[in-house]
Coordinates of C-alpha atoms in Angstrom, one line a residue:
Chain A
M11 CA 40.4 -160.7 21.7
D12 CA 36.9 -161.5 20.6
Y13 CA 37.9 -160.1 17.1
F14 CA 40.6 -162.6 16.9
A15 CA 38.5 -165.3 18.0
Q16 CA 35.9 -164.5 15.6
Q17 CA 38.4 -164.5 13.0
A18 CA 39.9 -167.8 14.1
I19 CA 36.4 -169.4 13.4
N20 CA 36.4 -167.8 9.8
A21 CA 40.0 -169.4 9.4
I22 CA 38.6 -172.9 10.3
Q23 CA 35.9 -172.6 7.9
Q24 CA 38.0 -171.1 5.1
G25 CA 40.8 -174.0 6.0
S26 CA 38.3 -176.7 5.9
I27 CA 37.2 -175.9 2.3
Y28 CA 40.8 -175.3 1.2
A29 CA 41.8 -178.7 2.7
L30 CA 38.9 -180.8 0.9
I31 CA 40.1 -179.5 -2.4
A32 CA 43.8 -180.0 -1.5
L33 CA 43.2 -183.6 -0.5
G34 CA 42.2 -184.1 -4.5
Y35 CA 45.5 -182.7 -5.5
S36 CA 47.3 -184.8 -3.0
M37 CA 45.4 -188.1 -3.7
V38 CA 46.0 -187.8 -7.6
Y39 CA 49.8 -186.9 -7.2
G40 CA 50.0 -190.0 -4.8
V41 CA 49.0 -192.5 -7.4
L42 CA 50.1 -190.9 -10.5
T43 CA 52.7 -188.5 -9.4
M44 CA 51.0 -186.0 -11.7
I45 CA 49.4 -182.4 -10.9
N46 CA 45.9 -182.6 -11.8
F47 CA 45.4 -178.8 -12.8
A48 CA 41.8 -179.5 -13.8
H49 CA 41.0 -180.3 -10.1
G50 CA 40.2 -176.4 -9.5
D51 CA 37.6 -176.7 -12.2
L52 CA 36.0 -179.8 -10.8
F53 CA 35.4 -177.8 -7.7
M54 CA 33.7 -175.2 -9.8
V55 CA 31.6 -177.7 -11.3
G56 CA 30.6 -179.0 -8.0
A57 CA 29.1 -175.7 -7.1
F58 CA 27.2 -175.5 -10.3
A59 CA 26.0 -179.0 -9.9
C60 CA 24.7 -178.2 -6.6
L61 CA 23.0 -175.1 -8.1
L62 CA 21.3 -177.2 -10.7
I63 CA 20.2 -180.0 -8.7
A64 CA 18.8 -177.6 -6.0
S65 CA 16.9 -175.6 -8.2
F66 CA 15.1 -178.4 -9.9
F67 CA 14.6 -180.8 -7.2
P68 CA 14.2 -179.5 -3.6
L69 CA 15.9 -182.6 -1.9
P70 CA 17.5 -182.4 1.6
F71 CA 21.0 -181.0 2.0
I72 CA 22.7 -184.5 2.3
V73 CA 21.0 -185.9 -0.8
I74 CA 22.3 -183.0 -2.7
L75 CA 25.8 -183.3 -1.2
I76 CA 25.8 -187.0 -2.0
L77 CA 24.4 -186.3 -5.8
V78 CA 27.0 -183.6 -6.2
M79 CA 29.9 -185.4 -4.9
L80 CA 29.0 -188.6 -7.6
A81 CA 28.5 -186.0 -10.4
T82 CA 31.8 -184.4 -10.0
G83 CA 33.4 -187.7 -9.0
F84 CA 32.5 -189.4 -12.1
L85 CA 33.5 -186.4 -14.3
G86 CA 36.9 -186.7 -12.7
A87 CA 37.0 -190.4 -13.3
L88 CA 36.2 -189.5 -16.9
L89 CA 38.9 -187.2 -17.2
E90 CA 41.3 -189.6 -16.1
R91 CA 40.0 -192.4 -18.6
L92 CA 39.9 -190.0 -21.6
A93 CA 42.8 -187.7 -21.2
Y94 CA 45.3 -188.9 -18.6
R95 CA 45.3 -192.6 -18.8
P96 CA 46.4 -192.6 -22.6
L97 CA 49.5 -190.4 -21.4
R98 CA 50.4 -192.5 -18.4
N99 CA 53.7 -193.6 -20.2
A100 CA 54.4 -190.3 -21.9
P101 CA 56.6 -187.6 -20.9
R102 CA 55.3 -186.2 -17.5
V103 CA 55.0 -182.6 -19.1
S104 CA 52.4 -183.9 -21.5
A105 CA 50.2 -184.9 -18.8
I106 CA 50.5 -181.7 -17.0
I107 CA 49.9 -179.7 -20.2
T108 CA 46.7 -182.2 -20.7
A109 CA 45.4 -181.4 -17.3
L110 CA 45.9 -177.5 -17.9
G111 CA 44.0 -177.8 -21.3
C112 CA 41.3 -180.1 -19.7
G113 CA 40.7 -177.6 -16.9
L114 CA 40.5 -174.8 -19.4
V115 CA 38.0 -176.4 -21.7
I116 CA 35.9 -177.4 -18.6
E117 CA 35.8 -173.8 -17.1
N118 CA 35.4 -172.2 -20.7
V119 CA 32.2 -174.8 -21.3
V120 CA 30.7 -173.5 -18.1
L121 CA 31.3 -169.8 -18.9
S122 CA 30.0 -170.2 -22.4
L123 CA 26.9 -171.6 -21.0
S124 CA 26.6 -169.2 -17.8
P125 CA 28.4 -166.2 -18.7
Y126 CA 27.6 -164.3 -15.6
A127 CA 28.0 -164.9 -11.9
K128 CA 24.8 -166.8 -10.4
P129 CA 23.3 -166.5 -7.1
M130 CA 23.3 -169.8 -4.9
P131 CA 20.0 -170.7 -3.1
P132 CA 20.6 -171.3 0.6
L133 CA 19.9 -175.2 1.0
F134 CA 18.8 -174.6 4.9
T135 CA 17.6 -171.9 7.2
V136 CA 20.9 -170.2 8.7
T137 CA 20.7 -169.3 12.4
G138 CA 23.2 -167.6 14.5
Y139 CA 24.4 -168.4 18.0
H140 CA 25.9 -165.9 20.1
I141 CA 28.3 -167.5 22.9
G142 CA 29.8 -164.6 24.9
G143 CA 31.0 -162.2 22.2
L144 CA 31.4 -164.9 19.5
S145 CA 28.8 -165.5 16.9
V146 CA 28.6 -168.7 15.0
S147 CA 26.1 -169.7 12.5
T148 CA 24.7 -173.1 11.7
L149 CA 26.1 -172.7 8.3
Q150 CA 29.6 -172.6 9.4
L151 CA 29.0 -175.2 11.8
M152 CA 27.6 -177.3 8.9
I153 CA 30.9 -176.6 6.8
I154 CA 33.3 -177.2 9.2
G155 CA 31.4 -180.6 10.5
V156 CA 31.1 -181.7 6.9
S157 CA 34.5 -181.1 5.8
I158 CA 35.9 -182.9 8.9
A159 CA 33.5 -185.7 8.7
L160 CA 34.8 -186.2 5.0
M161 CA 38.4 -186.0 6.0
V162 CA 38.3 -188.4 8.9
G163 CA 36.4 -190.7 6.5
L164 CA 39.0 -190.4 3.8
D165 CA 41.6 -191.2 6.4
F166 CA 39.9 -194.2 7.7
L167 CA 39.4 -195.5 4.1
I168 CA 43.2 -194.9 3.4
R169 CA 44.5 -196.3 6.3
R170 CA 42.0 -199.2 7.3
T171 CA 40.7 -200.7 4.0
S172 CA 42.3 -202.9 1.5
F173 CA 41.6 -200.2 -0.9
G174 CA 43.6 -197.7 0.8
M175 CA 46.4 -200.2 1.1
A176 CA 46.4 -200.7 -2.4
M177 CA 46.6 -196.8 -2.9
R178 CA 49.2 -196.4 -0.7
A179 CA 51.0 -199.3 -2.4
I180 CA 50.5 -197.7 -5.8
S181 CA 52.1 -194.3 -4.7
F182 CA 55.0 -196.5 -3.0
D183 CA 55.7 -198.4 -6.4
A184 CA 53.5 -198.3 -9.5
K185 CA 55.5 -200.7 -11.4
T186 CA 55.4 -203.7 -9.1
V187 CA 51.6 -203.2 -7.8
P188 CA 50.0 -204.8 -10.9
L189 CA 52.3 -207.8 -10.8
L190 CA 50.7 -208.3 -7.2
G191 CA 47.3 -209.0 -8.7
I192 CA 46.1 -205.4 -7.6
P193 CA 43.8 -203.7 -10.5
L194 CA 45.8 -200.7 -11.2
N195 CA 43.5 -199.0 -13.5
L196 CA 40.5 -199.7 -11.1
I197 CA 42.3 -198.1 -8.3
I198 CA 43.4 -195.1 -9.9
S199 CA 40.0 -194.5 -11.3
V200 CA 38.3 -194.8 -7.9
T201 CA 41.0 -192.5 -6.5
F202 CA 40.3 -190.0 -9.2
L203 CA 36.4 -190.4 -8.4
I204 CA 37.0 -189.7 -4.4
G205 CA 39.3 -187.0 -5.0
A206 CA 37.0 -185.2 -7.5
G207 CA 34.0 -185.9 -5.4
L208 CA 35.7 -184.0 -2.4
G209 CA 36.6 -181.2 -4.5
G210 CA 32.9 -181.3 -5.6
A211 CA 31.8 -181.3 -2.1
A212 CA 34.0 -178.3 -1.4
G213 CA 32.7 -176.4 -4.2
M214 CA 29.0 -177.0 -2.9
L215 CA 29.8 -175.8 0.6
Y216 CA 31.9 -173.0 -0.7
G217 CA 28.8 -171.8 -2.7
Q218 CA 26.8 -172.0 0.4
A219 CA 29.4 -169.7 2.2
Y220 CA 29.9 -167.3 -0.4
P221 CA 26.5 -167.4 -2.3
V222 CA 27.6 -166.1 -5.5
I223 CA 29.2 -168.4 -8.1
A224 CA 30.9 -167.9 -11.4
A225 CA 32.9 -170.1 -13.7
S226 CA 36.1 -168.4 -12.9
M227 CA 36.2 -169.3 -9.1
G228 CA 37.7 -172.5 -10.1
I229 CA 41.0 -170.7 -10.8
L230 CA 41.0 -168.5 -7.8
V231 CA 40.2 -171.1 -5.3
G232 CA 41.8 -173.9 -7.0
W233 CA 45.2 -172.7 -7.2
K234 CA 45.0 -171.5 -3.7
A235 CA 44.1 -175.1 -2.6
F236 CA 47.0 -176.2 -4.8
V237 CA 49.2 -174.1 -2.8
A238 CA 47.9 -175.7 0.3
A239 CA 48.7 -179.1 -0.9
V240 CA 52.3 -178.1 -1.9
V241 CA 52.7 -176.3 1.6
G242 CA 51.6 -179.6 3.3
G243 CA 54.0 -181.7 0.9
I244 CA 52.0 -183.0 -2.1
G245 CA 51.2 -186.4 -2.2
S246 CA 50.7 -186.4 1.7
I247 CA 47.1 -186.8 2.8
R248 CA 47.5 -185.4 6.2
G249 CA 49.9 -182.7 4.8
A250 CA 47.1 -181.6 2.6
V251 CA 44.8 -181.0 5.6
L252 CA 47.5 -179.2 7.5
G253 CA 48.2 -177.1 4.5
G254 CA 44.7 -176.3 4.1
Y255 CA 44.2 -174.9 7.3
I256 CA 47.5 -173.1 7.4
L257 CA 46.5 -171.3 4.2
G258 CA 43.0 -170.7 5.4
T259 CA 44.4 -169.1 8.7
V260 CA 47.2 -166.8 6.8
E261 CA 44.4 -165.6 4.4
V262 CA 41.9 -164.6 6.8
M263 CA 44.2 -163.2 9.2
T264 CA 45.9 -161.0 6.5
V265 CA 42.4 -159.8 5.5
A266 CA 41.6 -159.1 9.1
F267 CA 44.6 -157.3 10.0
L268 CA 46.2 -156.0 6.8
P269 CA 44.6 -154.1 3.7
S270 CA 42.7 -157.0 1.9
T271 CA 44.7 -156.6 -1.5
Y272 CA 47.6 -158.2 0.4
R273 CA 45.9 -161.6 0.4
D274 CA 47.6 -163.2 -2.5
L275 CA 50.8 -161.6 -2.0
V276 CA 51.3 -163.0 1.7
A277 CA 49.9 -166.5 0.6
Y278 CA 52.1 -166.8 -2.3
S279 CA 55.1 -165.3 -0.4
L280 CA 54.4 -167.9 2.5
L281 CA 54.4 -170.5 -0.4
L282 CA 57.9 -169.6 -1.5
V283 CA 59.6 -169.1 1.9
I284 CA 58.2 -172.5 2.9
L285 CA 59.8 -174.3 -0.5
I286 CA 62.9 -172.3 0.2
F287 CA 63.5 -174.0 3.7
K288 CA 61.4 -177.3 3.1
P289 CA 61.9 -177.9 -0.6
Y290 CA 59.2 -180.6 -0.3
G291 CA 56.8 -179.4 1.9
L292 CA 56.1 -179.5 5.4
L293 CA 55.2 -183.3 5.6
G294 CA 56.3 -184.5 2.1
K295 CA 59.3 -186.7 1.6
A296 CA 61.9 -186.0 -1.2
P297 CA 61.8 -188.7 -4.1
N298 CA 64.6 -191.1 -4.3
Q299 CA 66.7 -189.9 -7.0
K300 CA 68.5 -192.4 -9.1
V301 CA 70.9 -191.9 -12.2
Chain B
M185 CA 52.6 -182.4 -48.9
A186 CA 55.8 -183.9 -50.1
A187 CA 56.1 -181.2 -52.7
V188 CA 55.7 -178.6 -50.1
V189 CA 58.5 -180.5 -47.8
A190 CA 60.5 -180.5 -50.7
F191 CA 60.3 -177.1 -51.5
F192 CA 61.2 -176.1 -48.0
K193 CA 64.3 -178.4 -48.0
K194 CA 65.6 -177.2 -51.0
L195 CA 65.0 -173.3 -49.8
G196 CA 66.6 -174.2 -46.5
A197 CA 69.6 -175.5 -48.3
N198 CA 70.0 -172.4 -50.4
R199 CA 72.7 -170.4 -48.6
Y200 CA 71.3 -167.1 -50.1
A201 CA 67.6 -167.7 -49.1
L202 CA 68.2 -166.4 -45.5
P203 CA 69.7 -163.2 -45.8
V204 CA 67.6 -162.4 -48.7
L205 CA 64.5 -163.3 -46.7
L206 CA 65.5 -161.2 -43.6
A207 CA 66.3 -158.2 -45.8
A208 CA 63.1 -158.6 -47.8
G209 CA 61.1 -158.8 -44.4
F210 CA 62.9 -156.0 -42.9
V211 CA 62.3 -153.7 -46.0
L212 CA 58.4 -154.8 -45.7
S213 CA 58.2 -154.3 -42.3
L214 CA 59.1 -150.6 -42.8
V215 CA 57.2 -150.1 -46.1
I216 CA 53.8 -151.6 -45.1
P217 CA 53.1 -149.2 -42.4
Q218 CA 54.5 -146.2 -44.4
F219 CA 52.3 -146.8 -47.4
G220 CA 49.5 -148.6 -45.6
L221 CA 49.5 -151.6 -47.8
L222 CA 47.9 -153.6 -45.1
N223 CA 45.0 -152.5 -42.9
G224 CA 45.6 -151.6 -39.3
Y225 CA 44.1 -154.8 -38.0
V226 CA 46.3 -157.0 -40.1
Q227 CA 49.5 -154.9 -39.0
F228 CA 48.2 -155.3 -35.4
V229 CA 47.9 -159.2 -35.8
L230 CA 51.5 -159.3 -37.5
I231 CA 53.0 -157.5 -35.0
M232 CA 51.3 -159.8 -32.3
I233 CA 52.7 -162.7 -34.1
G234 CA 56.1 -161.2 -33.6
I235 CA 55.5 -160.7 -29.9
N236 CA 54.4 -164.1 -29.4
I237 CA 57.3 -165.6 -31.6
I238 CA 59.8 -164.0 -29.1
L239 CA 57.5 -165.3 -26.2
S240 CA 57.4 -168.9 -27.3
A241 CA 61.0 -169.0 -28.4
S242 CA 62.3 -167.6 -25.0
L243 CA 60.0 -169.9 -23.0
N244 CA 61.2 -173.0 -25.2
L245 CA 64.6 -172.5 -24.0
V246 CA 63.6 -173.4 -20.5
N247 CA 60.6 -175.5 -21.1
G248 CA 61.4 -177.3 -24.2
Y249 CA 65.5 -177.5 -24.3
M250 CA 66.0 -177.5 -20.6
G251 CA 63.1 -179.6 -19.7
E252 CA 61.9 -177.8 -16.8
F253 CA 58.3 -176.7 -16.4
S254 CA 58.0 -173.0 -15.8
V255 CA 54.5 -171.5 -15.8
G256 CA 55.8 -168.1 -14.7
H257 CA 56.8 -166.7 -18.0
A258 CA 53.9 -164.0 -17.8
G259 CA 55.4 -162.6 -14.6
F260 CA 58.7 -161.9 -16.6
M261 CA 56.6 -160.3 -19.4
S262 CA 54.7 -158.1 -17.1
L263 CA 57.9 -157.2 -15.5
G264 CA 59.4 -156.0 -18.8
A265 CA 56.1 -154.1 -19.6
Y266 CA 55.9 -152.3 -16.3
A267 CA 59.8 -151.6 -16.3
S268 CA 59.6 -150.0 -19.8
S269 CA 56.4 -148.3 -19.6
V270 CA 57.5 -146.5 -16.3
L271 CA 60.7 -145.5 -18.4
T272 CA 58.7 -144.0 -21.2
V273 CA 55.7 -142.5 -19.4
K274 CA 57.2 -141.2 -16.0
L275 CA 61.0 -141.1 -16.5
L276 CA 62.0 -140.3 -19.9
P277 CA 58.7 -139.1 -21.6
D278 CA 60.5 -137.1 -24.2
L279 CA 62.4 -140.1 -25.6
P280 CA 62.9 -139.9 -29.3
D281 CA 61.1 -142.9 -31.1
A282 CA 64.3 -143.9 -32.6
F283 CA 65.7 -144.7 -29.2
F284 CA 62.9 -147.1 -28.4
F285 CA 65.3 -150.0 -28.0
L286 CA 66.3 -148.3 -24.6
P287 CA 63.3 -148.9 -22.6
V288 CA 63.1 -152.4 -24.3
I289 CA 66.5 -153.4 -23.2
V290 CA 65.8 -152.0 -19.6
G291 CA 62.6 -154.1 -19.5
G292 CA 64.6 -157.1 -20.6
L293 CA 67.2 -156.5 -18.0
V294 CA 64.8 -156.0 -15.1
A295 CA 63.0 -159.1 -16.1
A296 CA 66.4 -161.0 -16.6
L297 CA 67.1 -160.1 -12.9
A298 CA 64.0 -161.7 -11.7
G299 CA 64.8 -164.7 -13.8
F300 CA 68.3 -164.7 -12.1
L301 CA 66.7 -164.8 -8.6
L302 CA 64.4 -167.4 -9.5
A303 CA 67.1 -169.6 -10.9
L304 CA 68.9 -169.2 -7.6
L305 CA 65.6 -170.3 -5.9
S306 CA 65.3 -173.4 -8.5
F307 CA 68.3 -175.2 -7.3
K308 CA 66.7 -176.6 -4.2
T309 CA 63.7 -178.1 -6.3
R310 CA 63.2 -179.7 -9.3
G311 CA 60.2 -181.1 -11.5
D312 CA 56.8 -180.3 -10.2
Y313 CA 58.2 -178.1 -7.2
L314 CA 59.9 -175.8 -9.8
A315 CA 56.5 -175.4 -11.6
I316 CA 55.2 -174.3 -8.3
I317 CA 57.9 -171.7 -7.5
T318 CA 57.2 -170.0 -11.0
L319 CA 53.7 -170.1 -10.3
A320 CA 54.1 -168.4 -7.0
F321 CA 56.6 -165.8 -8.6
L322 CA 53.8 -165.2 -11.1
M323 CA 51.2 -164.3 -8.2
I324 CA 53.5 -162.6 -6.3
V325 CA 54.7 -160.1 -9.2
K326 CA 50.9 -159.7 -10.0
S327 CA 49.8 -158.9 -6.6
A328 CA 52.8 -156.8 -6.0
L329 CA 51.9 -154.8 -9.1
E330 CA 48.4 -154.5 -7.8
N331 CA 49.5 -153.0 -4.6
I332 CA 52.0 -150.2 -6.2
P333 CA 49.8 -147.0 -6.8
Y334 CA 52.9 -145.6 -8.8
V335 CA 52.2 -148.0 -11.7
G336 CA 48.2 -147.6 -11.3
G337 CA 47.5 -150.4 -9.2
P338 CA 44.9 -152.7 -10.1
R339 CA 43.5 -150.1 -12.7
G340 CA 46.6 -150.3 -14.8
M341 CA 48.9 -147.8 -16.5
L342 CA 47.4 -145.5 -19.0
G343 CA 49.0 -143.2 -21.6
I344 CA 51.8 -145.5 -22.7
P345 CA 53.1 -144.0 -26.1
K346 CA 52.4 -146.3 -29.2
L347 CA 56.1 -146.9 -30.1
T348 CA 56.0 -150.8 -31.3
T349 CA 56.0 -150.6 -35.0
M350 CA 56.4 -153.6 -37.3
A351 CA 60.2 -152.5 -37.8
W352 CA 60.8 -152.7 -34.0
A353 CA 58.8 -156.0 -33.8
F354 CA 60.8 -157.6 -36.7
F355 CA 64.1 -156.5 -35.5
W356 CA 63.7 -158.1 -32.0
V357 CA 62.3 -161.4 -33.6
V358 CA 65.4 -161.7 -35.4
V359 CA 67.5 -160.8 -32.6
T360 CA 65.8 -163.3 -30.3
I361 CA 66.0 -166.0 -32.6
W362 CA 69.7 -165.3 -33.6
V363 CA 70.6 -165.0 -30.0
L364 CA 68.7 -168.4 -28.9
R365 CA 70.1 -170.2 -31.9
N366 CA 73.9 -169.3 -31.3
L367 CA 73.4 -170.1 -27.5
L368 CA 71.6 -173.4 -28.2
Y369 CA 74.5 -174.7 -30.4
S370 CA 77.3 -173.6 -27.9
K371 CA 78.8 -175.6 -25.2
F372 CA 76.0 -174.2 -23.2
G373 CA 73.4 -175.6 -25.5
R374 CA 75.1 -179.1 -24.7
A375 CA 74.8 -178.4 -21.1
I376 CA 71.2 -177.6 -21.1
A377 CA 70.4 -180.7 -23.3
A378 CA 72.3 -182.8 -20.7
I379 CA 70.2 -181.5 -17.8
R380 CA 67.1 -182.2 -19.9
E381 CA 68.1 -185.7 -20.3
D382 CA 69.1 -186.4 -16.6
E383 CA 70.3 -183.8 -14.3
I384 CA 72.0 -185.8 -11.7
A385 CA 74.0 -187.8 -14.4
A386 CA 75.0 -184.4 -16.0
N387 CA 76.1 -183.1 -12.8
S388 CA 78.2 -186.0 -12.1
M389 CA 79.8 -185.8 -15.6
G390 CA 80.9 -182.3 -15.0
V391 CA 78.4 -180.2 -16.4
R392 CA 78.0 -176.8 -14.6
V393 CA 74.3 -177.2 -13.9
R394 CA 74.1 -174.2 -11.8
E395 CA 75.6 -172.0 -14.1
A396 CA 73.6 -173.4 -17.2
K397 CA 70.2 -172.9 -15.5
I398 CA 71.1 -169.3 -14.3
L399 CA 71.8 -168.7 -17.8
A400 CA 68.9 -170.1 -19.2
F401 CA 66.6 -168.6 -17.0
S402 CA 68.3 -165.1 -17.3
V403 CA 68.2 -165.3 -21.2
S404 CA 64.5 -166.8 -21.4
S405 CA 63.3 -164.2 -18.9
F406 CA 65.3 -161.2 -20.7
F407 CA 63.3 -161.9 -23.9
A408 CA 60.2 -162.5 -22.2
G409 CA 60.6 -158.8 -20.7
V410 CA 61.6 -157.6 -24.2
A411 CA 58.4 -159.2 -25.4
G412 CA 56.4 -157.4 -22.6
A413 CA 57.9 -154.0 -23.4
L414 CA 56.7 -154.5 -27.0
F415 CA 53.4 -155.8 -26.0
A416 CA 53.0 -152.6 -23.6
H417 CA 53.7 -150.1 -26.1
L418 CA 51.6 -151.8 -28.9
L419 CA 48.3 -151.9 -26.7
V420 CA 49.3 -148.5 -25.1
F421 CA 47.6 -149.9 -21.9
I422 CA 48.6 -152.8 -19.3
N423 CA 47.2 -154.0 -16.1
P424 CA 48.2 -156.5 -13.7
S425 CA 45.5 -158.9 -15.0
S426 CA 46.8 -158.9 -18.4
F427 CA 49.5 -160.9 -17.3
D428 CA 47.8 -163.8 -15.2
I429 CA 48.1 -167.5 -15.3
L430 CA 46.1 -167.4 -18.6
K431 CA 48.7 -165.5 -20.4
S432 CA 51.4 -168.1 -19.2
T433 CA 49.0 -170.8 -20.4
E434 CA 48.8 -169.3 -23.6
M435 CA 52.3 -169.2 -24.0
L436 CA 52.8 -173.0 -23.1
V437 CA 50.3 -173.9 -25.8
M438 CA 52.3 -172.1 -28.4
V439 CA 55.2 -173.9 -27.1
Y440 CA 53.9 -177.3 -27.1
L441 CA 51.7 -176.9 -30.3
G442 CA 54.7 -175.8 -32.2
G443 CA 57.1 -178.4 -30.6
I444 CA 59.7 -178.6 -27.9
G445 CA 63.0 -178.1 -28.4
S446 CA 62.8 -176.5 -31.6
L447 CA 63.1 -172.9 -32.7
A448 CA 61.3 -173.4 -35.8
G449 CA 58.6 -175.1 -33.8
S450 CA 58.3 -172.0 -31.6
I451 CA 57.7 -169.8 -34.8
I452 CA 55.1 -172.1 -36.3
G453 CA 53.4 -172.7 -32.8
A454 CA 53.3 -168.7 -32.3
V455 CA 52.0 -168.3 -35.9
I456 CA 49.3 -170.8 -35.6
Y457 CA 48.2 -170.0 -32.3
T458 CA 47.8 -166.0 -33.0
L459 CA 45.9 -166.7 -36.3
L460 CA 43.7 -169.2 -34.7
S461 CA 42.7 -167.1 -31.8
N462 CA 42.0 -164.2 -34.2
W463 CA 40.0 -166.1 -36.7
L464 CA 38.0 -167.8 -33.9
Q465 CA 37.1 -164.4 -32.3
P466 CA 33.6 -164.5 -33.5
L467 CA 33.0 -167.5 -31.3
G468 CA 33.5 -165.7 -28.3
T469 CA 34.1 -167.7 -25.2
W470 CA 33.7 -170.8 -27.2
R471 CA 37.1 -170.0 -28.6
M472 CA 38.5 -170.5 -25.4
V473 CA 37.0 -174.1 -25.4
I474 CA 38.2 -175.1 -28.8
M475 CA 41.9 -173.8 -28.1
P476 CA 42.7 -176.0 -25.1
L477 CA 40.8 -178.9 -26.6
I478 CA 43.2 -178.6 -29.6
L479 CA 46.0 -178.6 -27.3
V480 CA 44.6 -181.8 -25.3
L481 CA 44.0 -183.8 -28.6
L482 CA 47.6 -182.7 -29.9
M483 CA 49.1 -184.1 -26.7
L484 CA 47.2 -187.3 -27.0
F485 CA 48.3 -187.7 -30.4
R486 CA 51.6 -186.1 -31.0
P487 CA 53.2 -185.4 -27.3
K488 CA 56.0 -183.4 -28.7
G489 CA 54.2 -180.9 -30.9
I490 CA 54.6 -180.4 -34.5
M491 CA 58.3 -180.1 -34.9
G492 CA 59.2 -181.8 -31.9
F493 CA 63.1 -181.9 -31.4
R494 CA 63.4 -181.1 -35.2
E495 CA 64.8 -177.9 -36.8
L496 CA 64.8 -176.5 -40.2
P497 CA 68.2 -176.1 -41.7
W498 CA 68.3 -172.1 -41.3
F499 CA 68.3 -172.4 -37.4
L500 CA 71.3 -174.7 -37.5
P501 CA 74.7 -173.6 -37.8
K502 CA 76.4 -174.8 -40.8
R503 CA 78.6 -177.4 -38.9
E504 CA 75.5 -178.7 -37.4
A505 CA 73.7 -179.0 -40.7
R506 CA 76.4 -180.9 -42.3
R507 CA 76.5 -183.6 -39.7
K508 CA 72.7 -184.0 -40.0
D509 CA 73.2 -184.6 -43.6
S510 CA 75.8 -187.3 -43.3

């Protein structure tokens, strides 16, 4: 039982990171109905930005977190401005292909500059607590706490502010929104900024939890987080969080109770089964279809 | 430029040009390795071009002509590669070289079966969710192969006989293009064009959407499996990570570079991509920066690719070619 409870804590930690990245996919899908395949690489950039900042400036954790989020956020917004905005009225496939291409460019630039995996310095001293048979580290608490704080903040932003209302309006009907005086481009840019920033924060937390970072981590974790977003219903913010925690739990429990090589098999089979029974994810809605 | 276009137009209109070129190509594909006219590396690149043409043409059927977005093509390719290699390595080790078509066809059929099943799953969803289903399929195939010790697990399969020759590659390229061309200008071809334009409208006008989708997916995955089999017997070594998402991306690059909805485009895309990636080899990992950058720029300035929805006269049936002229 202790073993199970211990794994549950690990699952929450893993799920928090997936949920943070999945939010980025879902937010972008919400406003542009486009899958931003470069998002996993923004997550990786977040980890490398943290490494760069931390090795040159010994700043406190929270300052580095903000700097990392700003850096990846602006990279995300830049990507939108340069690559996705010119394609907004082009066939949807062109935008998807462009996103795939941008992701590859970012990944391989980082790979060329840093061909080997790099160790990540710890940003604060980790102490472990033992409660009964369980052990929890400050690192785990930090990861879970920061993720949940960011998610709650985002939920507040989307549900209670005028910016959030504009964002939801765009995802409801992007054609009418500019007619009502809402600055469409600005809202979309900020959405990218926030989504990419959350991805960058996830990259930083992931780098603290698994302190070896490499250029290819964006593919591995990014696609998983994408699966999480789809399981929850892509475009739905709360669905992304739900999907993230479901995927984290499935993965950690698979590794805990089955051979670890079954991890991807189980995760993707779960995705397939969910899509067969709920074709638009757990909290997603079927789009209106007109001829 | 205009002179080149005029030359190709004239060449394309000549009805003896195609059979002569095909025969010459086949003879050359036999003669070149026999007398060592080109060095081994050039021959290898030529065969890779052939394999990539098969891949991009078959992916174009689903992504270009039918307008669905599939990223799982590397999965079909790996099924073909593994099925044919199991046949030549484990089950029929004494197979004469002349019967190489047998494992290739088996590889294609195994892949086609998977494509059939994936088509059944695809009915419920469309658009982006189909991309996700094909992605999940690719990942499931990859990690399943990693967990089967019989085919070598993550280490991969060794000792595959080197059976892919230039002649076989040429033969399968011609078969692929011929089958796809005839299929695309049949009633089925009209059906998938209708699906591309608007699936719901096509359905309500009496197009058998399900049949067309099943056929498109099965044919497309059959040829991906064929390409996989040729690939395995060219490299004589395969492992599950040779067929990951990067391989699928490579095929997408070829299709969208050459042009969607065009067989000539698939060929051009495969040739340009293979040559470029070999020429840029000295750049190391920067090569993989330049290739996707080209793709992004292409999408920004020419979203349909070089030959998007245009075709050389050779790939049109006679009836079709005459209608284009008038």
